[in-house]
mmCIF file of C-alpha atoms in Angstrom:
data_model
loop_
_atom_site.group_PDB
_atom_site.id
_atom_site.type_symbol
_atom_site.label_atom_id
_atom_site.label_comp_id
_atom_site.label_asym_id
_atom_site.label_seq_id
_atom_site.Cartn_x
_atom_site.Cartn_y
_atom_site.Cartn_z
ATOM 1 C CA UNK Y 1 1.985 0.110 19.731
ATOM 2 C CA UNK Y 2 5.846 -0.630 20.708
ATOM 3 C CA UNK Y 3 7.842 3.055 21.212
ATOM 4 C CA UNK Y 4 10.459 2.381 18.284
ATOM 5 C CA UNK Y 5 13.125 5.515 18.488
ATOM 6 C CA UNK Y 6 16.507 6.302 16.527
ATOM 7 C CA UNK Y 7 18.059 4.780 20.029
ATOM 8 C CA UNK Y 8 15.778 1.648 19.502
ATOM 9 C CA UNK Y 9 17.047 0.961 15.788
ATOM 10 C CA UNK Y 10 20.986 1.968 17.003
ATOM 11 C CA UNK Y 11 20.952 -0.931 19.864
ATOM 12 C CA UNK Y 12 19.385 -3.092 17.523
ATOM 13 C CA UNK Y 13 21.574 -2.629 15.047
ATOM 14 C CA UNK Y 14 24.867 -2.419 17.032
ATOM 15 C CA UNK Y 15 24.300 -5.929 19.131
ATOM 16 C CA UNK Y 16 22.603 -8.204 16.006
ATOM 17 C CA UNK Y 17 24.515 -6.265 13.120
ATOM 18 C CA UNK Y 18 27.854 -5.341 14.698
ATOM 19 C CA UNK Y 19 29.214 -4.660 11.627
ATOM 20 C CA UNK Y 20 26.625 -1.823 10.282
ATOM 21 C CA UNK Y 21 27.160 -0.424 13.928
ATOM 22 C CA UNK Y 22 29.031 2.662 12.267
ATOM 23 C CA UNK Y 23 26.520 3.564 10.288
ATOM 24 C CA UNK Y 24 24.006 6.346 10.711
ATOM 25 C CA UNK Y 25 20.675 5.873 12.083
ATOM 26 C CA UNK Y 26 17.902 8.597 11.052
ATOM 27 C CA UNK Y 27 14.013 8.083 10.212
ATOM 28 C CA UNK Y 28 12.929 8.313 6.534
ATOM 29 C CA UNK Y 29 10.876 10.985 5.978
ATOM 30 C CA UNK Y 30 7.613 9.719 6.117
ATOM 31 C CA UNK Y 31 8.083 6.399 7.927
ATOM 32 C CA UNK Y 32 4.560 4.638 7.582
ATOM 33 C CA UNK Y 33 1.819 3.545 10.360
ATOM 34 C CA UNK Y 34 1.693 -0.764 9.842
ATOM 35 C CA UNK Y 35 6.213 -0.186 9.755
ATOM 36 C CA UNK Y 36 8.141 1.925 11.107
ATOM 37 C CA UNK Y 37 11.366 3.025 8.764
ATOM 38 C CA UNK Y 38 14.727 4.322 9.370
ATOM 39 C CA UNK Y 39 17.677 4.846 6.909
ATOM 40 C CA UNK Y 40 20.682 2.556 7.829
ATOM 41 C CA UNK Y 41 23.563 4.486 6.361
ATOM 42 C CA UNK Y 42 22.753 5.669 2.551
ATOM 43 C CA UNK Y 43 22.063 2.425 1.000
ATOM 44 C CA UNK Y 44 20.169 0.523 3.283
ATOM 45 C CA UNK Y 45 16.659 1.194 5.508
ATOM 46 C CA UNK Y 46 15.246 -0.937 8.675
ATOM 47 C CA UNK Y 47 11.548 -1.586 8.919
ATOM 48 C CA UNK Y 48 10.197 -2.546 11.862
ATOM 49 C CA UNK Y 49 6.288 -3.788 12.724
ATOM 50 C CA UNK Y 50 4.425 -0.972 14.799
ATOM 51 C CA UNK Y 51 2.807 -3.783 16.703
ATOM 52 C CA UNK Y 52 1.731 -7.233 16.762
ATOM 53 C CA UNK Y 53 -0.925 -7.125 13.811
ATOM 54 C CA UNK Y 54 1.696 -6.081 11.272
ATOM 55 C CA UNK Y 55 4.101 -8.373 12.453
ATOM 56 C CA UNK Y 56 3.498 -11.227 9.080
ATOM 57 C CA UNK Y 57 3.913 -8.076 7.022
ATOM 58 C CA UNK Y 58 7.961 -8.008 7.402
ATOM 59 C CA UNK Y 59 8.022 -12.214 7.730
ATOM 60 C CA UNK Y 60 5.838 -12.044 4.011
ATOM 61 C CA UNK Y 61 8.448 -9.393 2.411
ATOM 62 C CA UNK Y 62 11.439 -11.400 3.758
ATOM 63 C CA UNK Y 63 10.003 -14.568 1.935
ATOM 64 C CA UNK Y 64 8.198 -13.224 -0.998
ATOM 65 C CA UNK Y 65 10.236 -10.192 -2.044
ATOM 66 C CA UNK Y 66 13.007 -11.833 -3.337
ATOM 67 C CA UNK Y 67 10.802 -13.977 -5.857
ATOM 68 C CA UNK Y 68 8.757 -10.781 -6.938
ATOM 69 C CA UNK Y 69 12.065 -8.896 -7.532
ATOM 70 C CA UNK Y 70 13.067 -11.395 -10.496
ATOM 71 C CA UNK Y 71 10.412 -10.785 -12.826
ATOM 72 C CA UNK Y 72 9.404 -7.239 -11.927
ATOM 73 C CA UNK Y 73 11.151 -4.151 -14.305
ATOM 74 C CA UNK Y 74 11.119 -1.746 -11.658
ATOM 75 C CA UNK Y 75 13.528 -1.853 -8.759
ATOM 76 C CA UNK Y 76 11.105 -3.064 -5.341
ATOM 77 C CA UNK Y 77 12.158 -3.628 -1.822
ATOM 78 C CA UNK Y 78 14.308 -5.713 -1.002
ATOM 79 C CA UNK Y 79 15.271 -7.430 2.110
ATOM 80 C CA UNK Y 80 19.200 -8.452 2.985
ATOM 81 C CA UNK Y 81 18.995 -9.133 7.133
ATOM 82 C CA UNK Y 82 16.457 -10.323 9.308
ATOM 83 C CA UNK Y 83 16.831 -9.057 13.124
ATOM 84 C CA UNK Y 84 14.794 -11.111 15.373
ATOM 85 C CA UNK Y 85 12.816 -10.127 18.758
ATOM 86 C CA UNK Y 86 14.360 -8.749 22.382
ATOM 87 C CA UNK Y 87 13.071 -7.973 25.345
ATOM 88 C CA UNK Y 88 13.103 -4.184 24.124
ATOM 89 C CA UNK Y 89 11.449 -4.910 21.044
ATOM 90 C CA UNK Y 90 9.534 -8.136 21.119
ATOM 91 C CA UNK Y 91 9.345 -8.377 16.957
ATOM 92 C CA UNK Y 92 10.963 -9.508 14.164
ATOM 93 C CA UNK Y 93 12.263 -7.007 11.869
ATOM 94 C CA UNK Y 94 14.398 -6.639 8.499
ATOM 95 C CA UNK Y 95 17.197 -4.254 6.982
ATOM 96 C CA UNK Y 96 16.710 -3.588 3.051
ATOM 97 C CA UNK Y 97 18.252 -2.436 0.246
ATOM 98 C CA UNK Y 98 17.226 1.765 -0.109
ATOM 99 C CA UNK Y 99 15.531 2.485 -2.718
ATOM 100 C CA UNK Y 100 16.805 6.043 -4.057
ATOM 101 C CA UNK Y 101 13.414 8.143 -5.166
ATOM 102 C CA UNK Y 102 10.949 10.823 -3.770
ATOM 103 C CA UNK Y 103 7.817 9.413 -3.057
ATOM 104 C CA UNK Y 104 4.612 10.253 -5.281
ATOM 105 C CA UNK Y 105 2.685 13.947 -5.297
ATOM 106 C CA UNK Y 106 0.822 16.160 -7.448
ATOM 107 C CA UNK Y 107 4.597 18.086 -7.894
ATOM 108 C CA UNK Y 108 7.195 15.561 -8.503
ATOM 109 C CA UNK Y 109 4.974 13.771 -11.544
ATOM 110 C CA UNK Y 110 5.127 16.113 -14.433
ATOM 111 C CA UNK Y 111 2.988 13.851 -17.011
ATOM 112 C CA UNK Y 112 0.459 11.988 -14.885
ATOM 113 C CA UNK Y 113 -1.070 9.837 -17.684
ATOM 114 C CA UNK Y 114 2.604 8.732 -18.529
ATOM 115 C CA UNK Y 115 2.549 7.783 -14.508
ATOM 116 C CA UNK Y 116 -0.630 6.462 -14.994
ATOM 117 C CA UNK Y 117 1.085 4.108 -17.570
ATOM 118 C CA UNK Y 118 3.755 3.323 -16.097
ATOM 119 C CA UNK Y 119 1.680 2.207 -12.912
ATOM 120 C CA UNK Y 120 -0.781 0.530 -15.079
ATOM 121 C CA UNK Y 121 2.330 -1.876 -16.760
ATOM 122 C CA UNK Y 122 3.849 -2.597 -13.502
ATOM 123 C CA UNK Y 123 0.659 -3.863 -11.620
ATOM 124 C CA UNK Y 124 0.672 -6.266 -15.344
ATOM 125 C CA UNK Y 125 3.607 -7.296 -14.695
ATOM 126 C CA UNK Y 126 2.993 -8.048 -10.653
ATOM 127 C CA UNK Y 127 -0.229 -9.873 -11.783
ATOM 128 C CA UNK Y 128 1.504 -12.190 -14.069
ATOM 129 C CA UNK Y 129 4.040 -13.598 -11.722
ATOM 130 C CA UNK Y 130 3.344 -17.121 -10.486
ATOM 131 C CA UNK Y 131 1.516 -17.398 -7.265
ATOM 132 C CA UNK Y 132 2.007 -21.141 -6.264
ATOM 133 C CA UNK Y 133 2.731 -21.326 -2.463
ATOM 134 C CA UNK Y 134 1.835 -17.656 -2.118
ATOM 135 C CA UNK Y 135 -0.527 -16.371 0.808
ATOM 136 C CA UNK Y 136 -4.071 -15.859 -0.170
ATOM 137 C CA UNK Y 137 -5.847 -13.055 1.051
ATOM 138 C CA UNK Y 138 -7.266 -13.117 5.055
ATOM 139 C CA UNK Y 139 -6.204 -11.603 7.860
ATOM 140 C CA UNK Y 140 -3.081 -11.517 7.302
ATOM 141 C CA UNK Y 141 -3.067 -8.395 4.451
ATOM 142 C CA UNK Y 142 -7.041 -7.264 6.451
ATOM 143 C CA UNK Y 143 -8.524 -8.652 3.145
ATOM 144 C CA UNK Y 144 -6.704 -6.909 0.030
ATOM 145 C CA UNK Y 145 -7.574 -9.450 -2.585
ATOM 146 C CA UNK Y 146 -10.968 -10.658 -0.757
ATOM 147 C CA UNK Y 147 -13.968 -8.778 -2.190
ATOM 148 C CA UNK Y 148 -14.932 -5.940 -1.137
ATOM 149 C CA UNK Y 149 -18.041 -7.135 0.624
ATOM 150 C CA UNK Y 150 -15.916 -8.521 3.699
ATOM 151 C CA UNK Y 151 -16.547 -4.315 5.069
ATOM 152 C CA UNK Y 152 -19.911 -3.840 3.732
ATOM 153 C CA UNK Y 153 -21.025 -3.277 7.503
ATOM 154 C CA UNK Y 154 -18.509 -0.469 7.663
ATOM 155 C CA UNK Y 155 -19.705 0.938 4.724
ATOM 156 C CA UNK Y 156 -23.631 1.373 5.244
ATOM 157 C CA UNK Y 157 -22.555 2.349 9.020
ATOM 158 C CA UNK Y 158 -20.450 5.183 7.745
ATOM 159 C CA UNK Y 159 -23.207 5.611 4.678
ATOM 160 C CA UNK Y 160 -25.953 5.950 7.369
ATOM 161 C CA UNK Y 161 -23.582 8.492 10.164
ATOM 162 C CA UNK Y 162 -23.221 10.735 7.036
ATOM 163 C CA UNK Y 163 -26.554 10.748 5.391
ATOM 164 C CA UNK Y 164 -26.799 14.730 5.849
ATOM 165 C CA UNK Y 165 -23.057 15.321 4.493
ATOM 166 C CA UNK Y 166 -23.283 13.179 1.327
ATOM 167 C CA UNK Y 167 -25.381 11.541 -1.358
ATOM 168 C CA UNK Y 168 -25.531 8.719 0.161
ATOM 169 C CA UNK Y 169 -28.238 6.833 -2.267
ATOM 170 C CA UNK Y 170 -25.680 7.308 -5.198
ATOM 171 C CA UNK Y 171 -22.174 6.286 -2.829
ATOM 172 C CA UNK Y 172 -25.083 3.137 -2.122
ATOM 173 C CA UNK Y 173 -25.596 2.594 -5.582
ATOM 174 C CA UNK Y 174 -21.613 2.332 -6.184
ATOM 175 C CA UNK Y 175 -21.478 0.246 -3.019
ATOM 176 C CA UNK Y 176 -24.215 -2.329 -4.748
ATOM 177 C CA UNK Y 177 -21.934 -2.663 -7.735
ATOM 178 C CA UNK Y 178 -19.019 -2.711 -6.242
ATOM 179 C CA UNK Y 179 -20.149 -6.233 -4.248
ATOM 180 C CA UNK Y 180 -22.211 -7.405 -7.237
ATOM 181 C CA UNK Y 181 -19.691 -8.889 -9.303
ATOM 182 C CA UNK Y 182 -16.841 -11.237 -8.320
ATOM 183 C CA UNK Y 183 -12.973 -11.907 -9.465
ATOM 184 C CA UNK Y 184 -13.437 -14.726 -12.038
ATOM 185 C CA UNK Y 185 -10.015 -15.940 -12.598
ATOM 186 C CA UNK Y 186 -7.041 -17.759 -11.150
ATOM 187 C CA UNK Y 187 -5.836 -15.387 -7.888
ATOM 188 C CA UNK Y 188 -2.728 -13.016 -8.985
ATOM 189 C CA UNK Y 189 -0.228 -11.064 -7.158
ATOM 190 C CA UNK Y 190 -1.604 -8.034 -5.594
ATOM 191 C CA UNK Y 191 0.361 -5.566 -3.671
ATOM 192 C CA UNK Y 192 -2.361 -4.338 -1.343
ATOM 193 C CA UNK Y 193 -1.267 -0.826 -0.659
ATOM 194 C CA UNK Y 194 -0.598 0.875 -4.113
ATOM 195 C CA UNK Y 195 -0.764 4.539 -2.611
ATOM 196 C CA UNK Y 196 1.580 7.765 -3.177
ATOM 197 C CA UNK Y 197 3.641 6.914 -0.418
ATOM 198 C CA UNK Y 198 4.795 4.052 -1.909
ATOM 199 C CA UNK Y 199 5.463 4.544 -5.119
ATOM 200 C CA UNK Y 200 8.630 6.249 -5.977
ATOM 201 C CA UNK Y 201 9.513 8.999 -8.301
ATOM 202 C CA UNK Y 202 12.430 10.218 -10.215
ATOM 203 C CA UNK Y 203 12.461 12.947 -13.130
ATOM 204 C CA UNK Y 204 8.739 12.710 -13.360
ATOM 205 C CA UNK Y 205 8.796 8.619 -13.683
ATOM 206 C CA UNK Y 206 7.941 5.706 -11.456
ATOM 207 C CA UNK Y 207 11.141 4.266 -10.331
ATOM 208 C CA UNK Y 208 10.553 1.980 -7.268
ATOM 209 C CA UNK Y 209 7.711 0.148 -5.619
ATOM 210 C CA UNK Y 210 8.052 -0.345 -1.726
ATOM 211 C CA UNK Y 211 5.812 -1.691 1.444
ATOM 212 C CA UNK Y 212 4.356 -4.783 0.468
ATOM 213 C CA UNK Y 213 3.580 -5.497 3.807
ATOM 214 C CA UNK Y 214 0.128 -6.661 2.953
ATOM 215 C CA UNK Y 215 0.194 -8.173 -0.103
ATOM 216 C CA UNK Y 216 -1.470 -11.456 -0.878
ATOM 217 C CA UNK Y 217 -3.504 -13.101 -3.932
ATOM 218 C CA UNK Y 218 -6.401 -12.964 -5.137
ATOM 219 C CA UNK Y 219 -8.540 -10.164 -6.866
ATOM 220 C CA UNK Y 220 -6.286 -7.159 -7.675
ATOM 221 C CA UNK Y 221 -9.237 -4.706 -8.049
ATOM 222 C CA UNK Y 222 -7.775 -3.028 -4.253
ATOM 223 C CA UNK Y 223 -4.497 -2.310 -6.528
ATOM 224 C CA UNK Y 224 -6.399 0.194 -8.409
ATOM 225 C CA UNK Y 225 -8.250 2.101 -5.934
ATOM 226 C CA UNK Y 226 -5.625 5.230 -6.931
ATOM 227 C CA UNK Y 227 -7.725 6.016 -9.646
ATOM 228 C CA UNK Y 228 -9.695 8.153 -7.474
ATOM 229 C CA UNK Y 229 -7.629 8.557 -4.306
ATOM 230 C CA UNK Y 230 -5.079 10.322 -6.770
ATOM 231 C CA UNK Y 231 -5.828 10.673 -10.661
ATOM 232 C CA UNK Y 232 -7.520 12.950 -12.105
ATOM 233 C CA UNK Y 233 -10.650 12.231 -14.727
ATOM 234 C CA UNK Y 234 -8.316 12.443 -17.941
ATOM 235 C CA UNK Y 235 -5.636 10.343 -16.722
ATOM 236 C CA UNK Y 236 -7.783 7.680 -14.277
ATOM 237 C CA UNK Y 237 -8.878 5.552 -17.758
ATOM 238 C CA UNK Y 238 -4.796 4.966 -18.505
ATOM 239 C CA UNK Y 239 -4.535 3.427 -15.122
ATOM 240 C CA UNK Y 240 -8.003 1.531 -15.557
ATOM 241 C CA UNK Y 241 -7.157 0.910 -19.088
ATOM 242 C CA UNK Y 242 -8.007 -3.189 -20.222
ATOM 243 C CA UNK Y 243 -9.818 -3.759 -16.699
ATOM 244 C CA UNK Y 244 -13.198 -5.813 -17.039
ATOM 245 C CA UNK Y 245 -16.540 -2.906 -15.848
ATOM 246 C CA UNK Y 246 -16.510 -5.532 -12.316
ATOM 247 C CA UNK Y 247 -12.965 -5.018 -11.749
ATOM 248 C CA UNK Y 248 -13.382 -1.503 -12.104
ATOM 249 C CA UNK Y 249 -16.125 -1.497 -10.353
ATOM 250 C CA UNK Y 250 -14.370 -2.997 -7.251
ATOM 251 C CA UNK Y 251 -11.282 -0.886 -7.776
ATOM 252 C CA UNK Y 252 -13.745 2.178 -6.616
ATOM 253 C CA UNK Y 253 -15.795 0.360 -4.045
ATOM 254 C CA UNK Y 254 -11.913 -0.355 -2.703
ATOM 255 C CA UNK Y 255 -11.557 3.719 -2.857
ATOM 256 C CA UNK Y 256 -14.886 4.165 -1.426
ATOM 257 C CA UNK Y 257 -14.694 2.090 1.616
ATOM 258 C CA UNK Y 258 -11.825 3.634 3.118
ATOM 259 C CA UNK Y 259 -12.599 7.122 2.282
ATOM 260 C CA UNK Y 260 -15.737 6.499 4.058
ATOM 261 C CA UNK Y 261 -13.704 5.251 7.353
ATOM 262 C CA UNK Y 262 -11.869 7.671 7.593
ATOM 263 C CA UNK Y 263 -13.391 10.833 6.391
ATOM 264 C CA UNK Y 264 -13.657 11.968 10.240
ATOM 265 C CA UNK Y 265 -10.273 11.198 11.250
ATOM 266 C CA UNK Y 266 -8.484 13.187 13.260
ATOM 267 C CA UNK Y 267 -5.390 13.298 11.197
ATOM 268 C CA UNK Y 268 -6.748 16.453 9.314
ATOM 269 C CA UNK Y 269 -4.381 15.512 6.195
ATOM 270 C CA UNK Y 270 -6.432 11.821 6.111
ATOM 271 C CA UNK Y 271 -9.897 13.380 6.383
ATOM 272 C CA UNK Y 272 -8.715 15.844 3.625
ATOM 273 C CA UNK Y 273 -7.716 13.234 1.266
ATOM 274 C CA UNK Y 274 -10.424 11.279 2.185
ATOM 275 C CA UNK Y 275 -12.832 13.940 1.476
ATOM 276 C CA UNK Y 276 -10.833 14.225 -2.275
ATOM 277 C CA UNK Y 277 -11.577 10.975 -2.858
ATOM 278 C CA UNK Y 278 -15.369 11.211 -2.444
ATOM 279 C CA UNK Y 279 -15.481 13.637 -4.425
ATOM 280 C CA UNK Y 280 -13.802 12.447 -7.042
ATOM 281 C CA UNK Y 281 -15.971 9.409 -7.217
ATOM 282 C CA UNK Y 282 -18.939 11.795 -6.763
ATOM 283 C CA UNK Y 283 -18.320 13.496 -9.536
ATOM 284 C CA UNK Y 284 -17.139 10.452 -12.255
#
């Protein structure tokens, strides 16, 4: 992965943007693994691909965003520049509009079926948006919209290194439903990456939707895998609420895959929230 620093951004800025020069520089908070993010002054934040394989991310926003933005309720990203490759940093990158908001947690969200709701009615709205022209899952967004199935091999590998941890014949069973049953239906919008760090919050409320690096069409059952990664059992069915038994069923095999993945990572806030997740699922 490319080094990207607040002196990185600052040249950047300065010799493509001269006139944003004066403005400060500073990383967001939590700036992401696929992007890297930095505030451009108060109103505006550059994103720029880690490496190569998230490089179609920021090209997808730039051309997709705008569209989204027109028929979605809640404020989303929104890209005004596009900087382009140097020898320094050999990708393109993209300056957008800042989104004001904290991003999601167990303190900032004072009603979480409300949130829950709320989530529920913007992923609606996402899904109902017209997808002619629009990229269909691959590569591209590593499969969010595919089915499940495409990691099955990571799965039973992970299933099989952690036989002694976990029930592993009931995480199977999920498994088996979760790549029994198949998206029926046209392909919708899908954002990919619906997680707590991208969701915004402000008194309690969703306010904001950001990253869509890897979203795609297709089958939006990944959308939902925050069920489990985050809601508890009373307020999981308001999220889940109107989904088909196969799309829900999917929307867990979603949160089971990457739980299993990275359950052993060395990040010990991942393997912690991984390890949530399980048991969450565990114990439906």
């Amino acid at each position: 992965m490319v080094e990207i620093t607040t002196q990185l951004v600052k040249k950047l800025i300065d010799v493509q943007f001269p006139k944003w020069r004066a403005l400060e520089v500073r990383p967001v908070a939590h700036g992401g693994h696929d992007n890297r993010t930095f505030h451009l002054g108060d109103e505006m934040a550059v994103r720029l691909p880690s490496g190569p394989a998230y490089v179609a991310q920021v090209e997808k926003e730039a051309q997709w965003l705008p569209l989204l933005a027109r028929h979605l309720s809640l404020p989303i990203s929104s890209p005004v520049a596009m900087g382009v490759p140097t020898d320094e940093y050999p990708f393109p990158w993209s300056i957008n509009r800042y989104i004001a908001g904290e991003t999601a947690n167990a303190h900032n969200i004072t009603d979480a079926k409300g949130f829950a709701m709320e989530l529920a009615s913007f992923l609606q709205e996402l899904q109902s948006i017209d997808t002619t022209g629009a990229p269909a899952a691959g590569e591209h967004n590593f499969f969010r919209g595919a089915s499940p199935s495409v990691y099955s091999s990571q799965v039973e590998e992970a299933l099989q290194a952690q036989r002694d941890i976990w029930p592993v014949e009931k995480l199977s069973a999920l498994w088996a439903r979760a790549v029994a049953t198949t998206w029926e239906h046209p392909p919708v919008w899908l954002h990919g990456d619906v997680a707590p760090g991208n969701l915004l919050v402000q008194n309690g409320s969703l306010c904001g939707v950001i990253d869509f690096g890897i979203m795609g069409i297709g089958d939006p059952a990944c959308d939902y895998a925050m069920a489990w990664t985050f809601f508890g059992e009373r307020s999981r069915k308001y999220l889940l609420r109107g989904l088909d038994t196969g799309t829900i069923d999917r929307a867990r095999g979603w949160a089971l895959w990457k739980a299993l993945i990275t359950v052993n990572a060395s990040n010990a806030l991942v393997a912690e929230q991984a390890k949530h997740t399980l048991n969450a699922i565990i114990e439906e």
